[in-house]
XYZ file of C-alpha atoms in Angstrom:
769
model
C -16.609 -74.243 13.934
C -14.397 -74.100 11.328
C -12.709 -71.568 8.637
C -11.559 -71.730 5.171
C -9.416 -68.958 3.518
C -11.071 -66.937 0.446
C -10.239 -64.025 -1.511
C -12.131 -61.334 -3.197
C -10.112 -60.976 -6.312
C -8.261 -64.599 -6.935
C -7.721 -62.817 -10.509
C -4.746 -60.834 -9.081
C -2.534 -64.152 -8.118
C -1.558 -64.922 -11.354
C 1.179 -62.075 -10.341
C 2.724 -64.688 -8.618
C 4.815 -65.035 -11.643
C 6.594 -62.146 -11.140
C 8.633 -64.479 -8.362
C 10.533 -65.542 -10.931
C 12.178 -62.134 -12.147
C 14.340 -62.210 -8.608
C 15.453 -65.719 -9.648
C 16.438 -64.580 -13.135
C 18.550 -61.820 -11.813
C 20.324 -64.070 -9.663
C 21.115 -66.473 -12.314
C 21.971 -63.728 -15.196
C 25.963 -63.311 -15.476
C 27.542 -61.032 -18.046
C 30.066 -63.169 -19.951
C 32.543 -60.759 -21.521
C 32.745 -61.167 -25.443
C 35.074 -60.272 -28.118
C 39.170 -60.104 -27.755
C 41.539 -57.360 -26.459
C 45.354 -57.585 -26.636
C 47.797 -55.895 -24.885
C 51.467 -55.577 -25.816
C 52.642 -55.274 -22.167
C 51.675 -59.267 -21.879
C 53.047 -60.230 -25.028
C 55.682 -62.271 -23.119
C 53.751 -64.667 -20.847
C 52.946 -68.346 -22.081
C 49.130 -68.908 -22.250
C 47.193 -71.239 -20.315
C 44.253 -72.841 -20.887
C 40.318 -71.434 -18.965
C 39.223 -72.974 -15.653
C 36.027 -75.042 -16.493
C 33.001 -73.930 -14.020
C 29.076 -73.497 -13.913
C 28.463 -70.210 -15.569
C 25.797 -69.413 -13.920
C 24.533 -70.316 -9.930
C 22.788 -68.782 -7.207
C 25.427 -67.855 -4.753
C 22.919 -66.037 -2.072
C 19.713 -68.491 -0.904
C 18.415 -66.058 1.672
C 18.583 -63.008 -0.524
C 16.535 -64.484 -2.903
C 14.070 -66.026 -0.639
C 13.560 -62.355 0.739
C 12.669 -61.130 -2.628
C 10.189 -63.923 -3.380
C 8.599 -63.616 -0.502
C 7.998 -59.808 -0.746
C 6.609 -60.222 -4.024
C 4.255 -63.148 -2.891
C 3.326 -60.773 0.428
C 1.863 -58.164 -2.342
C 0.592 -60.010 -4.845
C -1.883 -61.867 -1.823
C -2.267 -57.972 -0.231
C -3.851 -57.372 -3.717
C -6.028 -60.457 -3.972
C -7.685 -59.141 -0.786
C -8.010 -62.017 1.650
C -10.759 -62.921 4.173
C -11.242 -65.678 6.473
C -14.771 -67.150 5.657
C -16.719 -69.101 8.744
C -18.107 -72.406 7.512
C -22.347 -72.162 7.875
C -24.716 -74.546 6.788
C -26.333 -74.206 3.773
C -29.250 -72.626 3.825
C -32.689 -74.000 2.006
C -33.742 -71.439 -1.040
C -36.261 -69.113 -0.256
C -39.834 -68.962 -1.508
C -41.862 -66.300 -2.620
C -41.163 -62.415 -2.326
C -41.180 -59.771 0.165
C -43.231 -56.925 -1.540
C -43.611 -53.386 0.138
C -46.395 -51.256 -1.725
C -46.170 -47.231 -1.475
C -49.376 -45.186 -1.690
C -49.079 -41.891 -2.904
C -52.225 -40.170 -1.039
C -50.874 -36.453 -0.908
C -53.065 -33.507 -2.470
C -52.137 -34.215 -6.393
C -53.752 -37.254 -6.080
C -56.943 -35.747 -5.716
C -57.534 -34.828 -9.080
C -59.903 -37.056 -11.103
C -59.909 -40.420 -11.136
C -56.352 -40.140 -9.584
C -57.640 -41.853 -6.541
C -59.868 -44.720 -8.176
C -57.213 -45.612 -10.317
C -54.218 -45.871 -7.817
C -57.026 -47.940 -5.909
C -57.180 -50.669 -8.697
C -53.762 -50.826 -8.953
C -53.599 -51.955 -5.784
C -56.237 -55.003 -6.378
C -54.019 -55.595 -9.243
C -51.329 -56.212 -6.897
C -53.132 -57.894 -3.945
C -54.494 -60.464 -6.622
C -51.250 -61.326 -8.093
C -50.061 -62.304 -4.494
C -49.356 -66.076 -3.633
C -49.778 -67.723 0.039
C -45.896 -67.436 0.333
C -45.307 -63.961 -0.337
C -44.985 -61.011 2.637
C -47.255 -57.649 2.116
C -46.561 -54.070 3.507
C -48.408 -51.577 2.429
C -47.469 -48.074 3.436
C -49.249 -45.097 2.629
C -46.698 -41.646 1.815
C -47.060 -37.897 1.027
C -44.319 -35.373 3.280
C -44.594 -38.312 6.251
C -45.176 -42.298 5.979
C -47.497 -44.320 7.588
C -47.718 -47.800 8.062
C -51.384 -49.305 7.140
C -49.950 -52.972 6.760
C -46.486 -53.992 8.544
C -44.986 -58.122 7.654
C -45.649 -59.236 10.544
C -49.294 -58.523 10.488
C -49.868 -60.106 7.189
C -47.669 -63.334 8.226
C -50.031 -63.529 11.688
C -53.640 -63.055 9.535
C -54.878 -66.608 7.741
C -53.972 -66.658 4.101
C -57.431 -67.241 2.713
C -58.604 -63.918 5.069
C -55.595 -61.157 3.885
C -56.336 -59.872 0.742
C -59.824 -59.190 1.984
C -58.660 -57.632 5.509
C -56.672 -55.356 3.202
C -58.890 -54.380 0.759
C -60.907 -53.319 3.993
C -58.377 -51.062 4.776
C -58.199 -49.739 1.797
C -61.978 -48.902 1.743
C -60.894 -45.716 4.443
C -58.060 -44.162 2.719
C -58.322 -41.145 0.942
C -55.543 -38.564 -0.190
C -54.268 -35.542 2.274
C -53.621 -32.317 1.733
C -49.412 -33.014 2.115
C -46.755 -32.507 0.116
C -44.865 -35.801 -2.204
C -42.150 -36.983 -0.728
C -41.167 -39.817 -3.090
C -37.536 -40.592 -2.262
C -38.089 -40.460 1.962
C -40.881 -42.886 1.033
C -38.565 -45.127 -0.911
C -35.842 -45.030 1.865
C -38.241 -45.579 4.587
C -39.095 -48.549 2.265
C -36.183 -50.067 2.131
C -35.709 -49.910 6.285
C -39.282 -51.632 6.221
C -38.029 -54.686 4.006
C -34.619 -54.969 5.834
C -36.265 -55.188 9.343
C -39.123 -57.548 7.682
C -36.242 -59.741 6.666
C -34.507 -59.963 9.962
C -37.186 -60.924 11.895
C -38.950 -63.121 9.051
C -35.974 -66.455 9.253
C -33.906 -67.235 6.892
C -36.166 -68.073 4.901
C -37.234 -64.931 4.386
C -34.100 -62.728 4.810
C -32.681 -64.744 1.437
C -36.617 -63.698 -0.699
C -36.327 -61.115 -3.478
C -37.669 -58.056 -2.631
C -39.963 -55.569 -4.485
C -41.106 -52.104 -4.089
C -44.146 -51.309 -6.262
C -44.770 -47.447 -6.190
C -48.280 -46.667 -6.807
C -48.225 -42.967 -7.633
C -49.029 -40.162 -10.113
C -45.462 -39.451 -10.494
C -45.716 -35.854 -10.269
C -42.167 -33.839 -11.158
C -41.773 -32.373 -7.554
C -41.604 -35.364 -5.682
C -38.791 -35.154 -4.278
C -36.401 -37.250 -5.496
C -33.115 -35.947 -5.270
C -31.882 -37.141 -1.887
C -31.761 -40.895 -3.905
C -28.639 -39.879 -5.907
C -25.730 -41.728 -5.011
C -27.915 -44.026 -2.119
C -26.224 -47.846 -2.314
C -30.032 -50.172 -3.019
C -29.409 -53.786 -1.359
C -28.915 -56.366 -4.234
C -31.771 -58.318 -3.647
C -33.923 -55.051 -4.231
C -35.911 -53.838 -7.181
C -38.418 -50.824 -7.765
C -41.650 -50.961 -9.595
C -43.523 -48.644 -11.087
C -47.725 -48.149 -10.975
C -48.151 -44.740 -12.823
C -51.559 -43.421 -12.947
C -52.763 -40.294 -14.988
C -55.386 -38.126 -14.953
C -58.081 -38.381 -17.715
C -57.716 -34.524 -18.541
C -53.862 -33.822 -19.267
C -52.248 -30.561 -17.271
C -53.006 -28.173 -13.846
C -52.647 -25.008 -12.711
C -52.651 -23.954 -9.729
C -52.224 -20.544 -7.300
C -50.368 -19.600 -4.419
C -49.446 -16.958 -2.462
C -45.957 -14.852 -2.575
C -44.825 -14.154 0.506
C -47.077 -11.714 2.920
C -49.138 -8.927 2.562
C -47.073 -5.857 3.410
C -47.867 -3.859 7.081
C -47.270 -1.049 5.860
C -49.362 -0.987 2.691
C -52.209 -4.183 3.245
C -53.586 -3.083 -0.272
C -52.813 -5.401 -2.586
C -50.884 -9.252 -2.490
C -49.056 -11.072 -4.867
C -49.687 -14.523 -5.991
C -48.230 -16.886 -8.255
C -49.864 -18.550 -11.127
C -48.166 -22.141 -12.293
C -49.090 -24.117 -15.343
C -48.051 -27.947 -15.886
C -45.883 -28.221 -18.856
C -48.232 -31.121 -20.053
C -51.221 -28.356 -20.028
C -53.248 -27.302 -23.089
C -55.026 -24.297 -21.690
C -52.847 -21.177 -21.737
C -55.642 -18.403 -20.515
C -56.889 -18.231 -16.584
C -58.974 -15.678 -14.274
C -58.300 -14.557 -10.642
C -60.895 -12.942 -8.227
C -61.643 -12.604 -5.311
C -63.992 -14.823 -2.997
C -65.640 -13.834 0.459
C -65.022 -16.836 2.655
C -68.080 -16.391 5.070
C -70.445 -15.999 1.703
C -73.428 -18.800 1.840
C -71.715 -20.726 -0.956
C -68.505 -21.149 0.343
C -69.472 -22.142 3.653
C -71.761 -24.571 1.912
C -69.028 -26.592 -0.217
C -68.914 -29.749 -1.571
C -67.659 -32.077 1.591
C -65.072 -33.671 0.148
C -64.332 -37.503 0.481
C -62.075 -37.158 3.520
C -64.339 -35.920 5.704
C -63.086 -32.111 5.442
C -65.646 -29.570 4.546
C -63.761 -27.129 3.230
C -63.837 -24.925 -0.451
C -60.780 -26.502 -1.958
C -62.967 -29.590 -2.930
C -65.535 -27.117 -5.018
C -64.997 -26.065 -8.844
C -63.732 -22.308 -8.598
C -65.905 -21.981 -11.489
C -69.017 -22.199 -9.038
C -67.377 -20.123 -6.557
C -69.235 -16.407 -6.491
C -66.550 -13.698 -6.878
C -65.645 -10.312 -5.732
C -65.393 -7.364 -8.146
C -63.458 -7.816 -11.462
C -61.810 -11.054 -12.412
C -57.912 -10.632 -13.638
C -57.142 -12.395 -17.004
C -53.783 -13.760 -16.588
C -51.559 -15.672 -19.193
C -49.284 -18.420 -18.247
C -47.963 -20.936 -21.089
C -47.354 -24.415 -20.447
C -44.619 -25.185 -17.913
C -44.220 -21.208 -16.912
C -45.339 -19.509 -13.756
C -46.400 -15.766 -13.665
C -46.615 -13.481 -10.341
C -49.743 -11.342 -10.529
C -50.640 -8.474 -8.130
C -53.997 -8.702 -6.984
C -55.474 -5.296 -4.924
C -57.568 -5.512 -2.199
C -61.369 -5.225 -3.211
C -63.106 -2.696 -1.497
C -65.658 -5.255 -0.028
C -65.203 -6.275 3.233
C -63.630 -9.572 4.202
C -62.745 -9.318 7.442
C -59.213 -10.584 8.321
C -59.294 -13.272 6.308
C -59.921 -13.146 2.297
C -59.960 -16.303 -0.847
C -58.125 -16.212 -3.884
C -59.863 -18.310 -6.820
C -58.571 -19.100 -9.870
C -60.590 -20.306 -12.909
C -60.231 -21.588 -16.416
C -58.224 -24.892 -14.879
C -60.097 -28.363 -15.149
C -58.684 -29.369 -11.484
C -60.053 -27.524 -9.024
C -57.715 -28.984 -5.685
C -55.169 -26.359 -5.814
C -57.300 -23.591 -7.583
C -58.040 -21.389 -4.373
C -55.566 -19.785 -1.823
C -56.393 -18.346 1.709
C -54.741 -14.624 2.690
C -54.897 -12.742 5.457
C -54.215 -9.423 6.434
C -51.171 -8.366 8.946
C -52.185 -6.798 12.019
C -50.174 -4.931 14.334
C -49.258 -6.679 17.520
C -50.794 -4.811 20.880
C -48.606 -5.283 24.142
C -49.353 -3.627 27.146
C -46.266 -2.675 29.808
C -47.388 -1.544 33.038
C -44.876 0.658 35.326
C -45.200 0.942 39.155
C -42.312 3.881 40.159
C -41.621 6.600 41.788
C -40.545 8.861 39.060
C -42.305 10.465 35.992
C -41.968 10.972 32.337
C -40.031 13.744 32.486
C -37.490 13.043 34.940
C -34.847 12.493 32.972
C -32.459 11.231 35.992
C -35.284 8.506 36.903
C -36.366 4.915 35.344
C -39.654 5.915 33.576
C -37.698 7.815 31.262
C -36.138 5.350 29.110
C -39.472 3.115 28.748
C -40.877 5.049 26.089
C -37.603 4.677 23.483
C -36.802 1.379 24.576
C -40.165 0.100 23.574
C -40.600 1.739 20.747
C -43.645 1.055 18.593
C -42.321 -0.741 15.199
C -44.464 -1.906 11.360
C -45.650 -4.972 13.697
C -46.015 -4.038 17.365
C -47.398 -1.458 19.329
C -46.477 -1.168 23.038
C -48.933 0.533 25.254
C -46.706 2.112 28.746
C -49.434 2.196 31.380
C -48.339 4.236 34.550
C -49.847 2.787 37.811
C -50.260 5.543 40.347
C -48.627 5.537 43.636
C -51.973 6.635 45.642
C -53.942 4.383 43.402
C -53.812 0.985 44.974
C -56.024 -0.840 42.925
C -55.044 -1.400 39.704
C -57.981 0.406 37.483
C -61.018 2.105 38.113
C -62.638 0.444 35.190
C -65.177 -2.442 36.596
C -64.035 -4.832 33.906
C -60.311 -4.775 34.308
C -61.009 -5.743 38.340
C -63.227 -8.243 36.869
C -60.683 -9.755 34.331
C -57.403 -8.861 36.890
C -54.156 -7.041 35.717
C -53.861 -7.229 31.773
C -50.171 -6.598 31.532
C -47.687 -8.577 29.014
C -45.042 -7.584 31.518
C -44.506 -5.326 34.754
C -41.954 -3.034 36.189
C -41.826 -2.596 40.059
C -39.100 0.007 41.319
C -40.373 0.899 44.384
C -41.985 -0.332 48.013
C -45.559 -1.656 46.821
C -49.199 -1.214 48.841
C -50.813 -4.609 50.338
C -53.302 -4.283 47.420
C -50.838 -4.057 45.272
C -49.343 -7.116 46.488
C -52.096 -8.922 45.848
C -52.759 -7.672 42.371
C -49.638 -9.036 41.564
C -49.478 -12.280 43.060
C -52.650 -13.112 41.086
C -51.151 -11.536 37.980
C -48.515 -14.344 38.439
C -50.158 -17.148 39.400
C -52.127 -16.911 36.167
C -48.687 -16.923 33.909
C -47.252 -13.216 34.270
C -43.970 -12.166 34.824
C -42.735 -9.278 36.868
C -39.540 -7.138 36.853
C -38.628 -5.617 39.962
C -35.829 -3.166 39.708
C -34.059 -2.891 43.282
C -32.867 0.679 43.433
C -32.950 0.897 47.281
C -32.726 -1.778 50.376
C -36.724 -0.252 51.246
C -38.200 -3.528 48.349
C -37.424 -6.268 50.489
C -40.603 -6.412 52.164
C -42.442 -5.944 49.149
C -40.580 -8.669 47.153
C -40.942 -11.117 50.143
C -44.730 -11.266 50.016
C -44.704 -11.367 46.028
C -43.027 -14.849 46.943
C -45.569 -15.983 48.955
C -44.165 -14.717 52.003
C -40.256 -15.482 51.774
C -37.791 -13.212 54.157
C -35.941 -11.537 51.764
C -32.925 -9.596 53.030
C -31.301 -6.811 50.975
C -28.195 -4.542 51.614
C -26.314 -2.134 49.910
C -22.726 -3.415 48.150
C -19.836 -2.088 49.528
C -18.237 -1.015 45.744
C -14.704 0.363 45.472
C -14.766 1.527 41.497
C -17.169 -0.277 39.625
C -18.798 -3.769 39.056
C -18.433 -5.935 36.134
C -20.907 -9.219 35.066
C -19.676 -12.424 34.674
C -21.708 -16.011 34.970
C -24.428 -14.848 32.592
C -26.959 -17.007 31.491
C -26.754 -17.369 27.273
C -29.322 -20.178 27.484
C -31.884 -17.686 29.141
C -34.935 -16.282 26.133
C -33.836 -13.109 27.716
C -29.632 -12.990 26.773
C -30.482 -16.147 24.291
C -29.499 -12.879 21.312
C -25.780 -12.315 22.787
C -25.254 -16.244 22.722
C -22.749 -15.530 19.947
C -19.445 -14.264 20.999
C -19.517 -11.269 19.115
C -21.876 -9.821 21.158
C -21.025 -11.261 24.609
C -18.414 -8.893 25.395
C -19.715 -7.722 28.502
C -16.730 -5.900 29.995
C -17.583 -2.600 28.932
C -20.621 -2.489 31.377
C -19.741 -0.908 34.414
C -22.225 -0.595 37.367
C -21.322 2.530 40.379
C -23.953 0.865 42.655
C -26.223 -2.498 43.235
C -27.514 -4.379 45.711
C -26.817 -7.328 47.897
C -29.493 -9.968 48.344
C -29.824 -13.846 50.616
C -29.948 -16.028 48.088
C -30.790 -18.494 50.532
C -33.960 -18.437 50.989
C -35.173 -18.165 47.709
C -36.717 -20.832 46.495
C -36.243 -21.922 42.662
C -33.894 -19.607 42.313
C -32.399 -19.563 38.957
C -29.399 -17.071 38.551
C -29.713 -15.264 35.001
C -26.172 -13.075 35.763
C -23.800 -12.113 38.756
C -21.397 -9.499 39.545
C -18.090 -9.983 39.444
C -17.859 -10.321 43.627
C -20.253 -13.025 43.335
C -23.132 -11.400 44.070
C -26.771 -11.746 42.551
C -27.278 -9.340 39.609
C -30.377 -10.841 37.929
C -32.984 -13.841 39.196
C -35.287 -15.327 38.205
C -38.157 -16.899 40.976
C -41.036 -19.105 39.916
C -44.297 -17.588 41.363
C -47.425 -19.665 40.303
C -47.217 -20.050 36.413
C -45.153 -17.002 35.848
C -42.030 -15.367 37.638
C -40.234 -12.481 39.593
C -37.264 -10.974 37.587
C -35.338 -8.920 40.431
C -32.331 -6.570 38.910
C -30.752 -5.680 41.980
C -29.333 -2.373 40.085
C -30.963 0.018 38.337
C -30.322 1.340 35.006
C -30.809 5.803 35.766
C -27.312 7.332 35.049
C -25.964 7.400 38.065
C -26.527 3.855 38.570
C -25.186 2.112 35.706
C -24.485 2.540 32.261
C -26.997 0.190 31.097
C -28.905 2.737 29.095
C -25.779 3.453 27.376
C -25.306 -0.272 26.632
C -25.488 -0.947 23.113
C -27.597 -4.179 24.038
C -29.445 -2.705 26.405
C -32.614 -2.124 23.970
C -33.045 -5.914 22.728
C -32.350 -7.164 25.973
C -35.401 -5.251 27.039
C -37.308 -6.026 24.150
C -36.211 -10.025 24.282
C -37.662 -9.459 28.390
C -40.731 -8.143 26.849
C -41.519 -11.162 24.400
C -40.412 -13.475 27.425
C -43.516 -11.165 29.437
C -46.063 -11.271 26.958
C -45.349 -15.288 25.543
C -47.250 -14.454 22.423
C -46.442 -16.735 19.322
C -45.229 -15.182 16.789
C -46.636 -13.189 13.980
C -46.059 -15.354 11.187
C -50.421 -15.802 9.840
C -49.591 -17.573 6.500
C -48.447 -21.428 6.511
C -48.398 -24.782 4.345
C -49.951 -27.995 4.984
C -48.143 -29.496 7.785
C -45.470 -26.829 8.828
C -45.024 -26.178 12.688
C -47.891 -24.161 14.016
C -46.784 -21.774 17.193
C -49.035 -23.136 19.653
C -48.918 -25.220 23.129
C -48.388 -28.236 22.696
C -46.982 -28.055 18.779
C -49.358 -28.856 16.414
C -48.914 -29.094 12.497
C -51.852 -27.826 10.192
C -53.234 -30.451 8.057
C -56.209 -28.647 6.079
C -56.476 -25.735 4.002
C -58.043 -23.116 4.886
C -58.437 -19.931 7.410
C -58.185 -20.671 10.799
C -58.692 -18.822 14.636
C -55.781 -19.319 15.937
C -56.925 -19.755 19.409
C -59.162 -22.566 17.958
C -56.149 -24.859 16.293
C -55.417 -26.783 19.366
C -58.360 -27.803 19.616
C -59.801 -27.840 15.842
C -56.895 -28.988 13.894
C -55.834 -32.853 14.497
C -52.644 -33.096 12.685
C -50.217 -36.232 12.148
C -46.686 -36.073 13.953
C -43.311 -36.759 12.467
C -42.804 -39.963 10.042
C -40.323 -41.440 12.539
C -42.384 -40.952 15.874
C -45.125 -43.823 14.913
C -46.191 -45.481 11.671
C -49.587 -45.640 12.500
C -50.848 -41.647 14.145
C -54.037 -40.873 15.202
C -56.947 -40.402 12.085
C -57.366 -36.761 11.266
C -60.487 -35.509 13.104
C -63.208 -33.914 10.401
C -63.330 -30.289 11.022
C -65.215 -27.438 9.516
C -62.746 -24.575 8.856
C -65.228 -22.124 7.318
C -67.869 -22.517 10.538
C -65.414 -22.434 12.702
C -63.861 -19.726 11.792
C -67.320 -17.636 11.272
C -68.329 -18.497 14.422
C -65.642 -16.554 16.169
C -65.578 -12.533 16.675
C -64.994 -10.087 14.286
C -61.549 -9.272 15.246
C -60.378 -12.827 15.942
C -57.014 -13.510 14.613
C -56.788 -15.776 11.566
C -54.416 -17.900 9.946
C -54.017 -18.854 6.255
C -53.195 -22.806 5.327
C -52.524 -23.811 1.827
C -51.120 -26.355 -0.392
C -47.541 -26.982 -0.870
C -46.574 -25.459 -4.288
C -45.286 -28.102 -6.013
C -48.357 -29.991 -5.610
C -49.838 -27.894 -8.885
C -46.435 -29.349 -10.945
C -48.085 -32.478 -12.024
C -45.988 -33.173 -14.987
C -45.358 -37.145 -14.613
C -41.846 -38.019 -14.440
C -40.142 -40.506 -16.680
C -38.168 -44.026 -16.544
C -35.522 -41.773 -17.861
C -35.445 -39.553 -14.641
C -35.410 -42.382 -12.465
C -32.678 -44.153 -14.280
C -30.644 -41.214 -13.728
C -31.454 -41.168 -9.898
C -29.999 -44.856 -9.998
C -33.072 -46.559 -9.200
C -32.760 -50.100 -9.546
C -35.435 -51.108 -12.185
C -34.407 -54.044 -14.060
C -36.312 -57.208 -14.206
C -36.328 -59.488 -11.467
C -33.485 -61.599 -10.700
C -33.658 -66.087 -10.892
C -32.977 -67.592 -7.532
C -29.613 -68.891 -8.863
C -28.275 -65.559 -10.016
C -29.666 -64.062 -6.583
C -27.706 -66.597 -4.498
C -24.155 -65.633 -5.586
C -24.908 -61.993 -5.561
C -25.677 -62.651 -1.835
C -22.824 -64.536 -1.635
C -20.573 -61.820 -2.935
C -21.502 -59.020 -1.009
C -20.844 -61.102 1.725
C -17.807 -61.679 1.168
C -16.995 -58.465 0.515
C -18.440 -57.388 3.715
C -16.457 -59.618 5.528
C -13.286 -58.064 3.237
C -13.708 -54.936 4.676
C -14.145 -55.847 8.112
C -11.152 -58.159 8.436
C -8.736 -55.837 6.360
C -6.240 -58.772 5.874
C -4.476 -56.620 3.145
C -3.315 -54.299 5.736
C -1.085 -57.165 7.394
C 0.159 -58.021 3.938
C 1.374 -54.833 2.943
C 3.216 -54.527 6.278
C 4.837 -57.925 5.435
C 6.147 -56.661 2.477
C 7.404 -53.719 3.887
C 9.097 -55.362 6.223
C 10.490 -58.203 3.873
C 11.973 -55.325 1.116
C 13.654 -53.868 4.262
C 15.803 -57.026 5.293
C 16.599 -57.542 1.821
C 18.155 -54.005 1.401
C 20.447 -54.453 4.927
C 21.473 -58.029 4.045
C 22.238 -56.697 0.638
C 24.238 -54.482 1.529
C 26.033 -56.323 4.324
C 26.647 -59.352 1.558
C 28.787 -57.036 -0.928
C 32.382 -58.004 -0.869
C 34.961 -55.181 0.498
C 37.825 -57.013 -1.278
C 36.478 -56.172 -4.954
C 36.420 -52.043 -3.978
C 39.565 -49.823 -4.012
C 40.727 -47.261 -1.727
C 39.671 -44.616 -5.023
C 35.929 -46.360 -4.707
C 36.763 -48.070 -7.876
C 36.253 -51.623 -8.348
C 38.954 -53.956 -9.465
C 38.585 -57.248 -11.714
C 40.971 -60.790 -11.396
C 43.291 -61.128 -14.162
C 41.822 -63.244 -16.737
C 42.317 -66.912 -17.027
C 43.527 -67.605 -20.564
C 45.784 -65.561 -23.219
C 47.229 -66.431 -26.252
C 51.093 -65.089 -27.434
C 50.881 -63.541 -30.782
C 54.784 -63.127 -31.046
C 54.366 -62.584 -34.515
C 52.552 -59.423 -34.144
C 54.530 -58.501 -30.743
C 51.412 -58.626 -28.657
C 49.535 -60.073 -26.140
C 45.664 -60.974 -26.906
C 43.201 -61.554 -23.828
C 40.175 -63.681 -24.274
C 37.556 -61.888 -23.057
C 34.793 -64.883 -23.313
C 36.580 -66.081 -19.899
C 33.802 -65.413 -17.662
C 34.314 -62.553 -15.162
C 33.095 -63.048 -11.308
C 29.741 -61.461 -10.652
C 29.925 -57.808 -9.116
């Protein structure tokens, strides 16, 4: 394949005229002018001047070096590149079209979805057989409904009917609007379709058509500074509701645990709204009119689809004045009526009911249980049990119940219910040898997923530890500690020590152990060392047992054995151990649509409402991230209110609400998109498209080759050689010892005997300096 030399900025070649400058400098000679008389030469005879060439080039090599340096600089500014000779590609026919259909929660307003379907139908009717189509829906995630590949694989006569059939099954979701992410995803899909569709498809005009209400909270800030492709334009087909304006209500923060008698909500009014007066009230989500709410068009039964004005409220309504374009935070007192653990707040006075309901759950304190098996009592200040109560102190968010398992009670509890259900605890702390019945109970507890911390205060616990691990032979012996031992090799990736991973907290040099035990690690299958002493022996390790684990601490925290209780990190480490043992989800009970839920496996909320946390993993079918799959499984129809009502009265509820941005429905203007740099201009003709594509290919090729760097290096080399050569060609015979230049005697003079002076003709040429 042959190549040709091209230039990205050929107009700079006009600067090559600067090569004349060195030539002119070489040809210019300074000719003496005027006459100067010297009286001391009055007796000399005049002689006529010798005729010679007034201007000539004396150093050709110096001139060539200077000229080449100028030409190299000019060529560097022209930005040369080698272009391969590629055979001409036939002109592309048709257009690659990508339709972005908004399915966010704001599209649930009156008539918006029907108008959007009409806009998409018009786009389908305008397509020619040579056009390609990609249909993508977007909210806070994007989903490819029809890809360009599947469009090309269909029969041309059946394409539009097949797409319209898929459109009939689409409905708006409850997600937030992320138009910026959708546009960037659309560019990627168009680039992929062009690369897989052949050369004719790659040179096509590409158009993105956006069908949306273009609300102001569309998340377009990420488009600033984006480098849009050359052959791409963006067209907007906005849809507008018949009733302008919109108001919404959303919770602000969470109800306080200390005083859960009120909640704060924010009422937002759109800038184009004509209404200013609204009312807020409470509603029982389990009331008959709430449970029999109108089923929404996407198959999900939810009170959000029911106009707030038709709902039965509890207590007096609170009037709220919100001017257009503003918001107000309102404090609502909890009604006296029993609303169980969850409540609903409704907003009246607005014509768009989709965001006039928000859900609230009242906070409850987390209850945890720690079981202690030891020889010492709570009154013994030198024992282990004495420190458990202050370590696991109650907080506004939790209550920890510490239960002592008596030494003379081999069974866990006298309560038959507990014996049937087994040991119910979040953490078990063992500090003595165990009865066989206790070993059996703890083994079942760990097999079901429980955590047991065995504090090895003496070597007598070896047999109990071995039986807890299924009959493993465990060997314990006292370590020989001369002065004290320190911790090293701490596993900061484990949840127990994760909070100490920061270098500000990971210094353990001040934690001393006066005595500890050594264990033979060879028979411990699956052992994970969490910390070691400075002599290399195990300090804290975890051995898996069933779904749970046994943690072995080879030293106690009583004062005569270690400084653990005086260590500033002891309390957070022990509480991290309790959280690791309880494995309970965080106390957060308020989420927004598609927020990650604390479930296993992780899920995302897909429908507003009040949900029982235990049934979320079954009832909520949420799509995965946008990058995971273009065609996720569709959401399963669920009935949140009925699902909650069927649970016990003390069931833990979570509230899932709409994103606040979906209530700000004032549409964006074309000027807003122009400021973001979107290519909204009219599509280019094929000839202009071809020229634009060629210019872009040349620019990319020049950026890849960067020949101008070598030209600059060549120019610098030539200038260096020119400087060295000029210094060597300077004539030393014209320089005196004092550094002054001498000039030869003039070639002509005239004798002015009348005045007694000799006049020199300064018009005689002098040699070059």
